[in-house]
Amino acid sequence: MRILGIDPGLRVTGFGVIDKEGAVLRYVASGCIRANAKARLPERIRTLFVGVGEVMARYAPDEAVAEKVFVNVNPHSTLLLGQARGAVIAALVAGNLPVAEYTALQIKQAVVGQGKAAKRQVEHMVMRLLNLSGAPQADASDALSAAICHAHAGLGGMAKRIEALKTS
Amino acid sequence: MRILGIDPGLRVTGFGVIDKEGAVLRYVASGCIRANAKARLPERIRTLFVGVGEVMARYAPDEAVAEKVFVNVNPHSTLLLGQARGAVIAALVAGNLPVAEYTALQIKQAVVGQGKAAKRQVEHMVMRLLNLSGAPQADASDALSAAICHAHAGLGGMAKRIEALKTS
């Protein structure tokens, strides 16, 4: 099963694609979709919608995961983030992908084993779980974490495997 | 020119279609897209995206208008509204429609002649400007107001015509 993880944002949207073969996870691709911060909102949404569509066309994922976003201290930012997330999910459902949602807490729990893990810990575990030689971009790493979390949701032995990796 | 106005919401999204022939505005259609409030968010976004697509396919508008939304006192509602608006705009740009945006203030100004008009005043003017015998649903009326505002943006004589109607 191929999973597309998305970390939505109106300036930068990260994506990460992994394959789940039994209990093994394999890195396929990751990257960022960048919208012109000076463009009008409909234009930025178009960039996001088309960009997610291109990622789906290129990697043909079976399922998608979008991190649940939280209200920001700045209500204006919350509104912008909401619009980005709405456009991303619209692109995913327009491509007939089932879309799962997890909170940041659930994702950290799945990747690091505890919900209050620091960002660098999460990045480190993403690299180890996917056998990456270098760290992906921050937004792409978050998207890969979400994909790993979704893979984990269907993998009973995943938690143990993570434990084994952490203590190895 | 045919204009599609949209009043986005995650539970109810209003739409209104008008034709602008010179200085004359003609009502074409209006209605609401309703999403199941108990469904998961991706499912609600799918309903919205598909619904806006169907309206576009049916009425073939040349341009679209979406009201600019405001931050709510409840940040959670702001986030939901943002996601609905993002999905609606994604549907419009996916259909290659140019999307204009106006604030509620600009829309009231264009329809009633003053930005602090009461909702009922706006509904009343929508009925008069479009020669409607009955009041459209509230969300559809807001969508028609947005469409009228956009038509007005390209109509120099509109403000005067509204003045004439108001004093008639």
GROMACS .gro file of C-alpha atoms in nm:
model
  336
    1MET     CA    1   0.000   0.000   0.000
    2ARG     CA    2   0.128   0.344  -0.094
    3ILE     CA    3   0.054   0.629   0.147
    4LEU     CA    4   0.068   1.002   0.074
    5GLY     CA    5   0.116   1.220   0.382
    6ILE     CA    6   0.045   1.592   0.361
    7ASP     CA    7   0.137   1.877   0.594
    8PRO     CA    8  -0.084   2.160   0.471
    9GLY     CA    9   0.017   2.527   0.472
   10LEU     CA   10  -0.074   2.824   0.254
   11ARG     CA   11   0.292   2.915   0.193
   12VAL     CA   12   0.455   2.572   0.206
   13THR     CA   13   0.276   2.238   0.190
   14GLY     CA   14   0.495   1.937   0.259
   15PHE     CA   15   0.430   1.595   0.111
   16GLY     CA   16   0.580   1.255   0.174
   17VAL     CA   17   0.514   0.924   0.000
   18ILE     CA   18   0.594   0.586   0.157
   19ASP     CA   19   0.521   0.226   0.069
   20LYS     CA   20   0.406  -0.016   0.336
   21GLU     CA   21   0.496  -0.376   0.248
   22GLY     CA   22   0.384  -0.594   0.537
   23ALA     CA   23   0.562  -0.448   0.840
   24VAL     CA   24   0.829  -0.280   0.627
   25LEU     CA   25   0.810   0.087   0.537
   26ARG     CA   26   0.992   0.217   0.233
   27TYR     CA   27   1.061   0.580   0.144
   28VAL     CA   28   0.937   0.675  -0.204
   29ALA     CA   29   0.953   1.054  -0.228
   30SER     CA   30   0.903   1.377  -0.041
   31GLY     CA   31   0.908   1.748  -0.110
   32CYS     CA   32   0.725   2.078  -0.082
   33ILE     CA   33   0.465   2.269  -0.281
   34ARG     CA   34   0.535   2.641  -0.250
   35ALA     CA   35   0.278   2.910  -0.323
   36ASN     CA   36   0.371   3.269  -0.401
   37ALA     CA   37   0.302   3.454  -0.074
   38LYS     CA   38   0.233   3.775  -0.269
   39ALA     CA   39  -0.028   3.620  -0.499
   40ARG     CA   40  -0.403   3.658  -0.442
   41LEU     CA   41  -0.561   3.384  -0.231
   42PRO     CA   42  -0.745   3.207  -0.520
   43GLU     CA   43  -0.412   3.190  -0.708
   44ARG     CA   44  -0.237   3.038  -0.405
   45ILE     CA   45  -0.518   2.787  -0.368
   46ARG     CA   46  -0.484   2.699  -0.736
   47THR     CA   47  -0.109   2.634  -0.692
   48LEU     CA   48  -0.185   2.410  -0.394
   49PHE     CA   49  -0.469   2.221  -0.564
   50VAL     CA   50  -0.273   2.165  -0.886
   51GLY     CA   51   0.044   2.075  -0.692
   52VAL     CA   52  -0.130   1.808  -0.484
   53GLY     CA   53  -0.290   1.677  -0.805
   54GLU     CA   54   0.053   1.646  -0.969
   55VAL     CA   55   0.194   1.458  -0.670
   56MET     CA   56  -0.102   1.216  -0.686
   57ALA     CA   57  -0.062   1.168  -1.063
   58ARG     CA   58   0.311   1.103  -1.027
   59TYR     CA   59   0.312   0.863  -0.730
   60ALA     CA   60  -0.036   0.708  -0.752
   61PRO     CA   61  -0.093   0.665  -0.376
   62ASP     CA   62  -0.369   0.436  -0.244
   63GLU     CA   63  -0.450   0.640   0.065
   64ALA     CA   64  -0.380   0.987   0.197
   65VAL     CA   65  -0.322   1.137   0.541
   66ALA     CA   66  -0.351   1.500   0.641
   67GLU     CA   67  -0.235   1.621   0.979
   68LYS     CA   68  -0.515   1.779   1.181
   69VAL     CA   69  -0.426   2.143   1.225
   70PHE     CA   70  -0.479   2.351   1.533
   71VAL     CA   71  -0.611   2.694   1.594
   72ASN     CA   72  -0.328   2.943   1.591
   73VAL     CA   73  -0.287   3.225   1.844
   74ASN     CA   74  -0.342   3.454   1.545
   75PRO     CA   75  -0.702   3.409   1.418
   76HIS     CA   76  -0.603   3.541   1.074
   77SER     CA   77  -0.339   3.266   1.046
   78THR     CA   78  -0.597   3.010   1.157
   79LEU     CA   79  -0.825   3.120   0.875
   80LEU     CA   80  -0.543   3.101   0.617
   81LEU     CA   81  -0.431   2.760   0.738
   82GLY     CA   82  -0.790   2.637   0.729
   83GLN     CA   83  -0.825   2.749   0.367
   84ALA     CA   84  -0.501   2.573   0.270
   85ARG     CA   85  -0.615   2.254   0.441
   86GLY     CA   86  -0.958   2.272   0.276
   87ALA     CA   87  -0.795   2.305  -0.068
   88VAL     CA   88  -0.555   2.016  -0.001
   89ILE     CA   89  -0.832   1.784   0.117
   90ALA     CA   90  -1.045   1.890  -0.181
   91ALA     CA   91  -0.759   1.787  -0.412
   92LEU     CA   92  -0.726   1.451  -0.235
   93VAL     CA   93  -1.098   1.368  -0.245
   94ALA     CA   94  -1.118   1.495  -0.606
   95GLY     CA   95  -0.860   1.225  -0.681
   96ASN     CA   96  -1.082   0.971  -0.503
   97LEU     CA   97  -0.832   0.904  -0.226
   98PRO     CA   98  -0.955   0.801   0.117
   99VAL     CA   99  -0.826   1.069   0.358
  100ALA     CA  100  -0.725   0.986   0.715
  101GLU     CA  101  -0.662   1.254   0.978
  102TYR     CA  102  -0.442   1.243   1.286
  103THR     CA  103  -0.348   1.503   1.543
  104ALA     CA  104   0.016   1.607   1.590
  105LEU     CA  105   0.003   1.422   1.923
  106GLN     CA  106  -0.104   1.095   1.758
  107ILE     CA  107   0.164   1.135   1.491
  108LYS     CA  108   0.444   1.194   1.742
  109GLN     CA  109   0.314   0.905   1.950
  110ALA     CA  110   0.330   0.677   1.646
  111VAL     CA  111   0.671   0.791   1.525
  112VAL     CA  112   0.865   0.854   1.846
  113GLY     CA  113   0.653   0.668   2.099
  114GLN     CA  114   0.557   0.976   2.298
  115GLY     CA  115   0.332   1.269   2.212
  116LYS     CA  116   0.552   1.545   2.351
  117ALA     CA  117   0.861   1.461   2.148
  118ALA     CA  118   1.071   1.750   2.016
  119LYS     CA  119   1.069   1.825   1.644
  120ARG     CA  120   1.430   1.705   1.605
  121GLN     CA  121   1.347   1.373   1.770
  122VAL     CA  122   1.064   1.322   1.524
  123GLU     CA  123   1.290   1.405   1.229
  124HIS     CA  124   1.553   1.166   1.362
  125MET     CA  125   1.302   0.881   1.391
  126VAL     CA  126   1.162   0.951   1.043
  127MET     CA  127   1.517   0.912   0.906
  128ARG     CA  128   1.573   0.588   1.097
  129LEU     CA  129   1.234   0.431   1.021
  130LEU     CA  130   1.270   0.507   0.649
  131ASN     CA  131   1.648   0.443   0.629
  132LEU     CA  132   1.722   0.793   0.501
  133SER     CA  133   2.083   0.908   0.488
  134GLY     CA  134   1.993   1.276   0.526
  135ALA     CA  135   1.716   1.477   0.689
  136PRO     CA  136   1.428   1.575   0.459
  137GLN     CA  137   1.304   1.937   0.459
  138ALA     CA  138   1.107   2.023   0.773
  139ASP     CA  139   0.764   2.035   0.603
  140ALA     CA  140   0.836   1.715   0.410
  141SER     CA  141   0.946   1.546   0.732
  142ASP     CA  142   0.613   1.632   0.896
  143ALA     CA  143   0.431   1.487   0.596
  144LEU     CA  144   0.638   1.166   0.615
  145SER     CA  145   0.560   1.143   0.990
  146ALA     CA  146   0.190   1.160   0.912
  147ALA     CA  147   0.229   0.884   0.651
  148ILE     CA  148   0.421   0.668   0.900
  149CYS     CA  149   0.147   0.725   1.159
  150HIS     CA  150  -0.115   0.605   0.912
  151ALA     CA  151   0.093   0.298   0.821
  152HIS     CA  152   0.124   0.229   1.193
  153ALA     CA  153  -0.253   0.244   1.241
  154GLY     CA  154  -0.272  -0.076   1.036
  155LEU     CA  155   0.040  -0.238   1.176
  156GLY     CA  156   0.003  -0.416   1.507
  157GLY     CA  157   0.375  -0.475   1.543
  158MET     CA  158   0.481  -0.121   1.458
  159ALA     CA  159   0.498   0.007   1.815
  160LYS     CA  160   0.730  -0.278   1.908
  161ARG     CA  161   0.947  -0.216   1.604
  162ILE     CA  162   0.982   0.148   1.703
  163GLU     CA  163   1.071   0.044   2.057
  164ALA     CA  164   1.335  -0.190   1.916
  165LEU     CA  165   1.480   0.087   1.699
  166LYS     CA  166   1.484   0.335   1.986
  167THR     CA  167   1.678   0.104   2.215
  168SER     CA  168   1.910  -0.030   1.943
  169MET     CA  169  -2.166   3.764  -1.853
  170ARG     CA  170  -2.283   3.501  -1.605
  171ILE     CA  171  -2.167   3.536  -1.244
  172LEU     CA  172  -2.168   3.266  -0.975
  173GLY     CA  173  -2.170   3.401  -0.620
  174ILE     CA  174  -2.080   3.171  -0.332
  175ASP     CA  175  -2.132   3.208   0.042
  176PRO     CA  176  -1.910   2.934   0.185
  177GLY     CA  177  -1.989   2.736   0.499
  178LEU     CA  178  -1.906   2.383   0.614
  179ARG     CA  179  -2.271   2.303   0.695
  180VAL     CA  180  -2.450   2.515   0.436
  181THR     CA  181  -2.292   2.680   0.132
  182GLY     CA  182  -2.518   2.919  -0.056
  183PHE     CA  183  -2.490   2.984  -0.427
  184GLY     CA  184  -2.650   3.237  -0.658
  185VAL     CA  185  -2.623   3.275  -1.034
  186ILE     CA  186  -2.705   3.598  -1.217
  187ASP     CA  187  -2.663   3.724  -1.572
  188LYS     CA  188  -2.535   4.073  -1.636
  189GLU     CA  189  -2.652   4.210  -1.971
  190GLY     CA  190  -2.524   4.563  -2.003
  191ALA     CA  191  -2.660   4.741  -1.696
  192VAL     CA  192  -2.936   4.484  -1.646
  193LEU     CA  193  -2.907   4.204  -1.394
  194ARG     CA  194  -3.114   3.892  -1.438
  195TYR     CA  195  -3.169   3.618  -1.179
  196VAL     CA  196  -3.079   3.270  -1.307
  197ALA     CA  197  -3.076   3.037  -1.006
  198SER     CA  198  -2.987   3.008  -0.639
  199GLY     CA  199  -2.979   2.743  -0.373
  200CYS     CA  200  -2.777   2.571  -0.105
  201ILE     CA  201  -2.530   2.284  -0.083
  202ARG     CA  202  -2.574   2.105   0.248
  203ALA     CA  203  -2.313   1.879   0.403
  204ASN     CA  204  -2.392   1.618   0.665
  205ALA     CA  205  -2.278   1.779   0.992
  206LYS     CA  206  -2.211   1.435   1.140
  207ALA     CA  207  -1.986   1.317   0.857
  208ARG     CA  208  -1.606   1.323   0.879
  209LEU     CA  209  -1.442   1.640   0.755
  210PRO     CA  210  -1.301   1.492   0.429
  211GLU     CA  211  -1.651   1.365   0.346
  212ARG     CA  212  -1.802   1.710   0.407
  213ILE     CA  213  -1.533   1.866   0.190
  214ARG     CA  214  -1.610   1.613  -0.083
  215THR     CA  215  -1.981   1.707  -0.071
  216LEU     CA  216  -1.889   2.074  -0.100
  217PHE     CA  217  -1.634   2.024  -0.379
  218VAL     CA  218  -1.867   1.801  -0.582
  219GLY     CA  219  -2.166   2.030  -0.517
  220VAL     CA  220  -1.987   2.342  -0.641
  221GLY     CA  221  -1.869   2.141  -0.943
  222GLU     CA  222  -2.227   2.042  -1.024
  223VAL     CA  223  -2.347   2.403  -0.999
  224MET     CA  224  -2.069   2.509  -1.239
  225ALA     CA  225  -2.151   2.227  -1.482
  226ARG     CA  226  -2.520   2.315  -1.476
  227TYR     CA  227  -2.504   2.694  -1.510
  228ALA     CA  228  -2.169   2.743  -1.687
  229PRO     CA  229  -2.075   3.075  -1.519
  230ASP     CA  230  -1.800   3.296  -1.664
  231GLU     CA  231  -1.675   3.433  -1.334
  232ALA     CA  232  -1.711   3.352  -0.966
  233VAL     CA  233  -1.723   3.554  -0.646
  234ALA     CA  234  -1.664   3.431  -0.294
  235GLU     CA  235  -1.736   3.647   0.005
  236LYS     CA  236  -1.428   3.709   0.219
  237VAL     CA  237  -1.492   3.546   0.552
  238PHE     CA  238  -1.395   3.681   0.889
  239VAL     CA  239  -1.238   3.533   1.193
  240ASN     CA  240  -1.504   3.406   1.427
  241VAL     CA  241  -1.501   3.459   1.804
  242ASN     CA  242  -1.465   3.081   1.822
  243PRO     CA  243  -1.125   2.981   1.674
  244HIS     CA  244  -1.253   2.629   1.604
  245SER     CA  245  -1.533   2.774   1.389
  246THR     CA  246  -1.280   2.996   1.213
  247LEU     CA  247  -1.078   2.687   1.123
  248LEU     CA  248  -1.385   2.501   0.993
  249LEU     CA  249  -1.503   2.800   0.792
  250GLY     CA  250  -1.154   2.841   0.646
  251GLN     CA  251  -1.152   2.477   0.535
  252ALA     CA  252  -1.494   2.514   0.370
  253ARG     CA  253  -1.380   2.827   0.190
  254GLY     CA  254  -1.057   2.661   0.076
  255ALA     CA  255  -1.253   2.368  -0.069
  256VAL     CA  256  -1.500   2.600  -0.245
  257ILE     CA  257  -1.226   2.812  -0.402
  258ALA     CA  258  -1.041   2.493  -0.501
  259ALA     CA  259  -1.355   2.378  -0.685
  260LEU     CA  260  -1.388   2.714  -0.861
  261VAL     CA  261  -1.024   2.731  -0.974
  262ALA     CA  262  -1.035   2.360  -1.071
  263GLY     CA  263  -1.315   2.466  -1.307
  264ASN     CA  264  -1.089   2.743  -1.444
  265LEU     CA  265  -1.313   3.023  -1.317
  266PRO     CA  266  -1.159   3.357  -1.224
  267VAL     CA  267  -1.247   3.413  -0.856
  268ALA     CA  268  -1.314   3.760  -0.717
  269GLU     CA  269  -1.333   3.831  -0.344
  270TYR     CA  270  -1.520   4.101  -0.159
  271THR     CA  271  -1.572   4.174   0.209
  272ALA     CA  272  -1.922   4.175   0.360
  273LEU     CA  273  -1.884   4.553   0.390
  274GLN     CA  274  -1.814   4.594   0.018
  275ILE     CA  275  -2.105   4.367  -0.069
  276LYS     CA  276  -2.354   4.557   0.149
  277GLN     CA  277  -2.220   4.884   0.011
  278ALA     CA  278  -2.279   4.761  -0.344
  279VAL     CA  279  -2.625   4.618  -0.280
  280VAL     CA  280  -2.780   4.858  -0.031
  281GLY     CA  281  -2.553   5.159  -0.065
  282GLN     CA  282  -2.418   5.146   0.289
  283GLY     CA  283  -2.188   4.896   0.458
  284LYS     CA  284  -2.378   4.868   0.786
  285ALA     CA  285  -2.712   4.765   0.636
  286ALA     CA  286  -2.917   4.505   0.825
  287LYS     CA  287  -2.949   4.156   0.679
  288ARG     CA  288  -3.318   4.212   0.598
  289GLN     CA  289  -3.239   4.531   0.407
  290VAL     CA  290  -2.986   4.340   0.198
  291GLU     CA  291  -3.238   4.063   0.127
  292HIS     CA  292  -3.497   4.320   0.031
  293MET     CA  293  -3.262   4.491  -0.216
  294VAL     CA  294  -3.156   4.156  -0.365
  295MET     CA  295  -3.524   4.086  -0.435
  296ARG     CA  296  -3.576   4.429  -0.591
  297LEU     CA  297  -3.258   4.434  -0.798
  298LEU     CA  298  -3.329   4.087  -0.938
  299ASN     CA  299  -3.709   4.126  -0.964
  300LEU     CA  300  -3.776   3.830  -0.736
  301SER     CA  301  -4.130   3.775  -0.611
  302GLY     CA  302  -4.016   3.594  -0.296
  303ALA     CA  303  -3.713   3.601  -0.069
  304PRO     CA  304  -3.446   3.341  -0.145
  305GLN     CA  305  -3.304   3.130   0.141
  306ALA     CA  306  -3.068   3.329   0.365
  307ASP     CA  307  -2.744   3.164   0.244
  308ALA     CA  308  -2.855   3.187  -0.119
  309SER     CA  309  -2.941   3.554  -0.070
  310ASP     CA  310  -2.587   3.623   0.058
  311ALA     CA  311  -2.447   3.446  -0.246
  312LEU     CA  312  -2.668   3.653  -0.479
  313SER     CA  313  -2.552   3.971  -0.298
  314ALA     CA  314  -2.191   3.876  -0.367
  315ALA     CA  315  -2.273   3.819  -0.735
  316ILE     CA  316  -2.450   4.157  -0.755
  317CYS     CA  317  -2.146   4.323  -0.593
  318HIS     CA  318  -1.920   4.173  -0.858
  319ALA     CA  319  -2.152   4.280  -1.139
  320HIS     CA  320  -2.151   4.629  -0.988
  321ALA     CA  321  -1.769   4.638  -0.988
  322GLY     CA  322  -1.792   4.649  -1.366
  323LEU     CA  323  -2.097   4.874  -1.385
  324GLY     CA  324  -2.034   5.245  -1.347
  325GLY     CA  325  -2.401   5.328  -1.337
  326MET     CA  326  -2.495   5.067  -1.080
  327ALA     CA  327  -2.467   5.291  -0.774
  328LYS     CA  328  -2.701   5.542  -0.933
  329ARG     CA  329  -2.946   5.272  -1.031
  330ILE     CA  330  -2.949   5.147  -0.673
  331GLU     CA  331  -3.008   5.503  -0.551
  332ALA     CA  332  -3.298   5.536  -0.792
  333LEU     CA  333  -3.450   5.210  -0.671
  334LYS     CA  334  -3.410   5.305  -0.306
  335THR     CA  335  -3.590   5.636  -0.345
  336SER     CA  336  -3.856   5.503  -0.582
   0.00000   0.00000   0.00000
